[in-house]
Amino acid sequence: MKAWAAIALIITWLGVAPVRAVTPDNTLVIAISLNGIISFDPAESFETISNSCLDALYQGLVKSDRTQPTALAADLALSWHEGRDPHSLIFTLDPNAVFASGNPVLADDVVYSLRRAIKLNKTPVFILNELGWRAENIDEQVRKIDEHQLELRWSGNLGSERVLYLLSSPVARVVDSNVLLQHNQADDFGNAWLKTHSAGSGSYQIRHYLPQQALLLESNPYASRPPRLAQVILKDVTDPGVRRLLLLQGDVDIAYDLGADPFSALENQPGVNVNVAEGAKIYYLGFNTQDSSAAFLGHPAFWQAARWLVDYTGIAHRLLKHQYQVQQNFLPRGFEAAARDKPFHLDVEKAKRILAQAGIAAGSRFTLLVANQPPYVEVAQALQDSFAQADIRIDVQVVVESELWTRMRSGRFQAVLTYWGPDYIDPNSNASAFAYNLPGGPNTLAARLGWVTPELSQLTRKASAERDPQLRRELYLQLQQAIRENSPFVVMLQGKRLVAVRNHVLNVRQSIANSMLYFDEIEKEALK
C-alpha cells in the first residue's frame, strides 16, 4: 500500500490530479530540472542534483561543517586518531547509527563501501585514487578492527587532514552492505539497483524515482538527525517559465534555476522571496584539444585569443543581472588560496592579431555543447556574438544535461560551456580536476579535453601533499596562473546560489558545500 500511495502522490504533483492551491503541510515540493541525473549511487554519482541529494540520503565518516563549510565535522565517525604510522587513521563509529533498512551501521559497511567504490571504478573514483587506493591494493588499505572500529591506510605524502577532506566527498559515503548484497547483479555491487534507489543512513531515503518525472524522498525512521518534514518531492519541470508559474500559483514550495530576469522579477513578488547565497560553482568554456575536425581548438594561440573574445563584465552584470560574478581562476572565492587576478576582458582587435599571427583562418567554426537550462543558452548566444566579431563562428548545440556529461566524458564534443563544482571544500578538489592529467590516469576535466599536463600534474600532487600553509598557498596560486594564462579552459564566471521560495517555507539555508538546500532543516508554516 505504501508504494502505491507514494506513486499516487507523485502523480498528483505531476499535474494529473486537479490543480491544488497549496502543498501538503508535511511535504516539501520542489520544481527543478532532473534531466542531469545519471545515478544515485555514491560510487557513481557526479552530477549536481544527484550529488546534492546524497547529502540527504547518506552519511560518511566525516562531512563539511554546515555553519563553517571550509571546516570538517564528525558524521558516522565519533572520533579518529593516528594508526600504526603517520599514513594511517583509526576511526571509531557511532554505535547508535542505523541505516534506513533498520540495519546497524558497522565497520563492515564502511570497509565494503570504500572497497566497492574503488572496484567499481566509476567517474568519481579519482578522488579516492589520490590515496593510492587501487583495485589491487584496496583490501589491504581498508580493514575492520572490530564492529565499530576500522583502520584506513594510504600511500604518498598526504597528511591526515587532506585525507579527511577526501573522505568528506560523496564518493566516500557509506552504503548498507547487507541491502546491496541482496541486489547484486553480475558482481556489480548493487550498482544497477542503486542508480534509482538508496541504501543509506541519512535523514531521507528514496521512496520512489521516476526518471525525468519525479523523485520522492521519505524520512528515514532511524535517522540520527530526523528531518522536520516527512517527504520531499522533486518534480521534473524542464521549462524555467513553467517552474516560475507553478511557484506563483502555490503548486510548489521552491523553484530552482529560473534564469536571471525571472529571479530579478520575483524580488518584489508578494508571497515569494529569493534566497541568495555564495556559490562555489565555476563556469568555463572548454575546448577539445584532440578533435581532428577542428584542429585549431588544440592550438594554444586559439586558447589565448578566446580569452579576449569573452565579454566577462557584460555577461555577469548586464546579461545575468549580477547573479554571477566575473571569475577567471579555477578556485572560487571563499576557498583557501583562491586567486583574485582578472587580467582578461573583451578585446576583439587583440584576439584578431593573435589568430592572424598563428595562421588560424578567418571563418573557422566549432560546435559548442550546452545544457538546456539557464544560464547556458543565454551565455552561449553572447559568446556567439563576441566570437563572430573576430570572424570565429560558433554553432550552439543544446542538449539535456545528462547527454552533455555522457558526451563530454567520452570526448564526443568540440567545445563545451558548463560548470565545475568542488567535491569537497579544499583547493585540491578543483586543482586535480583542471590541472591533473597523465596518460592512463583518471578522467579529470583536463583528460576530457585531451590535454596532457605532466608538469602541472606533478605540481598538483606536490600542492596536495604540502603541509606548510604558506607554501601550499603559493603552489595553488601557481597552478591557477598556469590554467588562467595558457590552457584549453577559459574560466568566466562564479555563480551565486539563487532559489525562489514561498514565504511559508522556513529555515531555508544554503552553503558553498552543497548545491541545494538542506532538506532536513526545512519546516513549513501551516497555511490557513
mmCIF file of N, CA and C in Angstrom, residues 320-374:
data_model
loop_
_atom_site.group_PDB
_atom_site.id
_atom_site.type_symbol
_atom_site.label_atom_id
_atom_site.label_comp_id
_atom_site.label_asym_id
_atom_site.label_seq_id
_atom_site.Cartn_x
_atom_site.Cartn_y
_atom_site.Cartn_z
ATOM 1 N N LEU A 320 23.316 38.601 -16.935
ATOM 2 C CA LEU A 320 22.934 37.751 -15.802
ATOM 3 C C LEU A 320 22.616 38.546 -14.538
ATOM 4 N N LYS A 321 22.445 39.860 -14.672
ATOM 5 C CA LYS A 321 21.882 40.712 -13.614
ATOM 6 C C LYS A 321 22.640 40.629 -12.285
ATOM 7 N N HIS A 322 23.955 40.540 -12.342
ATOM 8 C CA HIS A 322 24.788 40.494 -11.133
ATOM 9 C C HIS A 322 24.546 39.236 -10.293
ATOM 10 N N GLN A 323 23.870 38.236 -10.868
ATOM 11 C CA GLN A 323 23.646 36.982 -10.151
ATOM 12 C C GLN A 323 24.850 36.045 -10.289
ATOM 13 N N TYR A 324 25.819 36.467 -11.081
ATOM 14 C CA TYR A 324 27.106 35.789 -11.239
ATOM 15 C C TYR A 324 28.175 36.864 -11.139
ATOM 16 N N GLN A 325 29.393 36.462 -10.815
ATOM 17 C CA GLN A 325 30.496 37.408 -10.781
ATOM 18 C C GLN A 325 31.603 36.945 -11.718
ATOM 19 N N VAL A 326 32.347 37.898 -12.238
ATOM 20 C CA VAL A 326 33.463 37.560 -13.116
ATOM 21 C C VAL A 326 34.485 36.760 -12.320
ATOM 22 N N GLN A 327 34.919 35.643 -12.883
ATOM 23 C CA GLN A 327 35.904 34.771 -12.245
ATOM 24 C C GLN A 327 36.779 34.177 -13.342
ATOM 25 N N GLN A 328 38.091 34.313 -13.205
ATOM 26 C CA GLN A 328 38.999 33.796 -14.224
ATOM 27 C C GLN A 328 39.984 32.782 -13.646
ATOM 28 N N ASN A 329 39.672 32.263 -12.463
ATOM 29 C CA ASN A 329 40.525 31.279 -11.801
ATOM 30 C C ASN A 329 39.699 30.066 -11.405
ATOM 31 N N PHE A 330 40.339 28.905 -11.326
ATOM 32 C CA PHE A 330 39.567 27.692 -11.054
ATOM 33 C C PHE A 330 39.185 27.519 -9.586
ATOM 34 N N LEU A 331 39.769 28.307 -8.683
ATOM 35 C CA LEU A 331 39.354 28.244 -7.283
ATOM 36 C C LEU A 331 38.352 29.352 -7.004
ATOM 37 N N PRO A 332 37.180 29.020 -6.491
ATOM 38 C CA PRO A 332 36.170 30.045 -6.217
ATOM 39 C C PRO A 332 36.513 30.880 -5.000
ATOM 40 N N ARG A 333 35.985 32.077 -4.973
ATOM 41 C CA ARG A 333 36.109 32.902 -3.778
ATOM 42 C C ARG A 333 35.521 32.146 -2.599
ATOM 43 N N GLY A 334 36.175 32.243 -1.464
ATOM 44 C CA GLY A 334 35.751 31.502 -0.285
ATOM 45 C C GLY A 334 36.632 30.303 -0.008
ATOM 46 N N PHE A 335 37.449 29.909 -1.011
ATOM 47 C CA PHE A 335 38.367 28.786 -0.846
ATOM 48 C C PHE A 335 39.746 29.291 -0.447
ATOM 49 N N GLU A 336 40.434 28.493 0.331
ATOM 50 C CA GLU A 336 41.833 28.765 0.644
ATOM 51 C C GLU A 336 42.620 28.916 -0.655
ATOM 52 N N ALA A 337 43.460 29.944 -0.729
ATOM 53 C CA ALA A 337 44.380 30.172 -1.851
ATOM 54 C C ALA A 337 43.688 30.609 -3.132
ATOM 55 N N ALA A 338 42.433 31.045 -3.071
ATOM 56 C CA ALA A 338 41.740 31.496 -4.283
ATOM 57 C C ALA A 338 42.374 32.780 -4.805
ATOM 58 N N ALA A 339 42.789 32.768 -6.076
ATOM 59 C CA ALA A 339 43.387 33.947 -6.703
ATOM 60 C C ALA A 339 42.297 34.953 -7.071
ATOM 61 N N ARG A 340 42.660 36.213 -7.097
ATOM 62 C CA ARG A 340 41.711 37.272 -7.456
ATOM 63 C C ARG A 340 42.027 37.894 -8.817
ATOM 64 N N ASP A 341 43.089 37.456 -9.476
ATOM 65 C CA ASP A 341 43.513 38.056 -10.740
ATOM 66 C C ASP A 341 42.441 37.908 -11.811
ATOM 67 N N LYS A 342 42.193 39.012 -12.543
ATOM 68 C CA LYS A 342 41.248 39.008 -13.664
ATOM 69 C C LYS A 342 41.846 39.839 -14.803
ATOM 70 N N PRO A 343 42.870 39.312 -15.481
ATOM 71 C CA PRO A 343 43.585 40.119 -16.474
ATOM 72 C C PRO A 343 42.874 40.258 -17.819
ATOM 73 N N PHE A 344 41.861 39.435 -18.093
ATOM 74 C CA PHE A 344 41.271 39.418 -19.432
ATOM 75 C C PHE A 344 39.964 40.206 -19.495
ATOM 76 N N HIS A 345 39.725 40.789 -20.664
ATOM 77 C CA HIS A 345 38.483 41.494 -20.946
ATOM 78 C C HIS A 345 38.241 41.412 -22.451
ATOM 79 N N LEU A 346 37.096 41.848 -22.896
ATOM 80 C CA LEU A 346 36.785 41.794 -24.322
ATOM 81 C C LEU A 346 37.690 42.751 -25.092
ATOM 82 N N ASP A 347 38.505 42.196 -25.999
ATOM 83 C CA ASP A 347 39.401 42.991 -26.851
ATOM 84 C C ASP A 347 39.493 42.273 -28.192
ATOM 85 N N VAL A 348 38.557 42.579 -29.069
ATOM 86 C CA VAL A 348 38.439 41.858 -30.340
ATOM 87 C C VAL A 348 39.674 42.058 -31.206
ATOM 88 N N GLU A 349 40.199 43.265 -31.264
ATOM 89 C CA GLU A 349 41.355 43.530 -32.122
ATOM 90 C C GLU A 349 42.575 42.735 -31.661
ATOM 91 N N LYS A 350 42.767 42.646 -30.379
ATOM 92 C CA LYS A 350 43.889 41.860 -29.854
ATOM 93 C C LYS A 350 43.716 40.394 -30.221
ATOM 94 N N ALA A 351 42.499 39.885 -30.093
ATOM 95 C CA ALA A 351 42.230 38.493 -30.459
ATOM 96 C C ALA A 351 42.493 38.258 -31.938
ATOM 97 N N LYS A 352 42.104 39.195 -32.778
ATOM 98 C CA LYS A 352 42.336 39.059 -34.224
ATOM 99 C C LYS A 352 43.829 38.961 -34.530
ATOM 100 N N ARG A 353 44.624 39.793 -33.858
ATOM 101 C CA ARG A 353 46.071 39.766 -34.096
ATOM 102 C C ARG A 353 46.656 38.415 -33.698
ATOM 103 N N ILE A 354 46.238 37.890 -32.574
ATOM 104 C CA ILE A 354 46.742 36.593 -32.107
ATOM 105 C C ILE A 354 46.379 35.495 -33.103
ATOM 106 N N LEU A 355 45.148 35.505 -33.582
ATOM 107 C CA LEU A 355 44.693 34.492 -34.544
ATOM 108 C C LEU A 355 45.458 34.602 -35.856
ATOM 109 N N ALA A 356 45.661 35.829 -36.330
ATOM 110 C CA ALA A 356 46.363 36.028 -37.604
ATOM 111 C C ALA A 356 47.816 35.578 -37.503
ATOM 112 N N GLN A 357 48.475 35.929 -36.410
ATOM 113 C CA GLN A 357 49.875 35.541 -36.229
ATOM 114 C C GLN A 357 50.041 34.032 -36.149
ATOM 115 N N ALA A 358 49.019 33.341 -35.658
ATOM 116 C CA ALA A 358 49.083 31.880 -35.537
ATOM 117 C C ALA A 358 48.606 31.175 -36.800
ATOM 118 N N GLY A 359 48.125 31.937 -37.775
ATOM 119 C CA GLY A 359 47.652 31.336 -39.017
ATOM 120 C C GLY A 359 46.316 30.633 -38.895
ATOM 121 N N ILE A 360 45.532 31.002 -37.904
ATOM 122 C CA ILE A 360 44.196 30.414 -37.740
ATOM 123 C C ILE A 360 43.240 31.176 -38.643
ATOM 124 N N ALA A 361 42.634 30.474 -39.569
ATOM 125 C CA ALA A 361 41.887 31.093 -40.657
ATOM 126 C C ALA A 361 40.646 31.823 -40.173
ATOM 127 N N ALA A 362 40.376 32.963 -40.802
ATOM 128 C CA ALA A 362 39.110 33.648 -40.567
ATOM 129 C C ALA A 362 37.974 32.735 -41.018
ATOM 130 N N GLY A 363 36.878 32.785 -40.311
ATOM 131 C CA GLY A 363 35.751 31.915 -40.641
ATOM 132 C C GLY A 363 35.828 30.540 -40.017
ATOM 133 N N SER A 364 36.861 30.282 -39.209
ATOM 134 C CA SER A 364 36.945 28.994 -38.515
ATOM 135 C C SER A 364 35.691 28.805 -37.663
ATOM 136 N N ARG A 365 35.254 27.553 -37.570
ATOM 137 C CA ARG A 365 33.957 27.264 -36.957
ATOM 138 C C ARG A 365 34.077 26.078 -36.005
ATOM 139 N N PHE A 366 33.341 26.143 -34.900
ATOM 140 C CA PHE A 366 33.264 24.989 -34.000
ATOM 141 C C PHE A 366 31.871 24.916 -33.383
ATOM 142 N N THR A 367 31.542 23.720 -32.882
ATOM 143 C CA THR A 367 30.243 23.485 -32.250
ATOM 144 C C THR A 367 30.401 23.528 -30.738
ATOM 145 N N LEU A 368 29.547 24.307 -30.105
ATOM 146 C CA LEU A 368 29.588 24.481 -28.654
ATOM 147 C C LEU A 368 28.423 23.731 -28.025
ATOM 148 N N LEU A 369 28.739 22.783 -27.156
ATOM 149 C CA LEU A 369 27.744 21.956 -26.485
ATOM 150 C C LEU A 369 27.315 22.632 -25.181
ATOM 151 N N VAL A 370 25.994 22.800 -24.996
ATOM 152 C CA VAL A 370 25.488 23.424 -23.772
ATOM 153 C C VAL A 370 24.245 22.682 -23.289
ATOM 154 N N ALA A 371 23.972 22.786 -21.995
ATOM 155 C CA ALA A 371 22.763 22.201 -21.414
ATOM 156 C C ALA A 371 21.574 23.124 -21.657
ATOM 157 N N ASN A 372 20.387 22.533 -21.643
ATOM 158 C CA ASN A 372 19.169 23.278 -21.989
ATOM 159 C C ASN A 372 18.547 24.000 -20.797
ATOM 160 N N GLN A 373 19.374 24.500 -19.899
ATOM 161 C CA GLN A 373 18.893 25.200 -18.710
ATOM 162 C C GLN A 373 19.642 26.522 -18.550
ATOM 163 N N PRO A 374 19.028 27.492 -17.848
ATOM 164 C CA PRO A 374 19.750 28.738 -17.575
ATOM 165 C C PRO A 374 21.006 28.451 -16.761
#
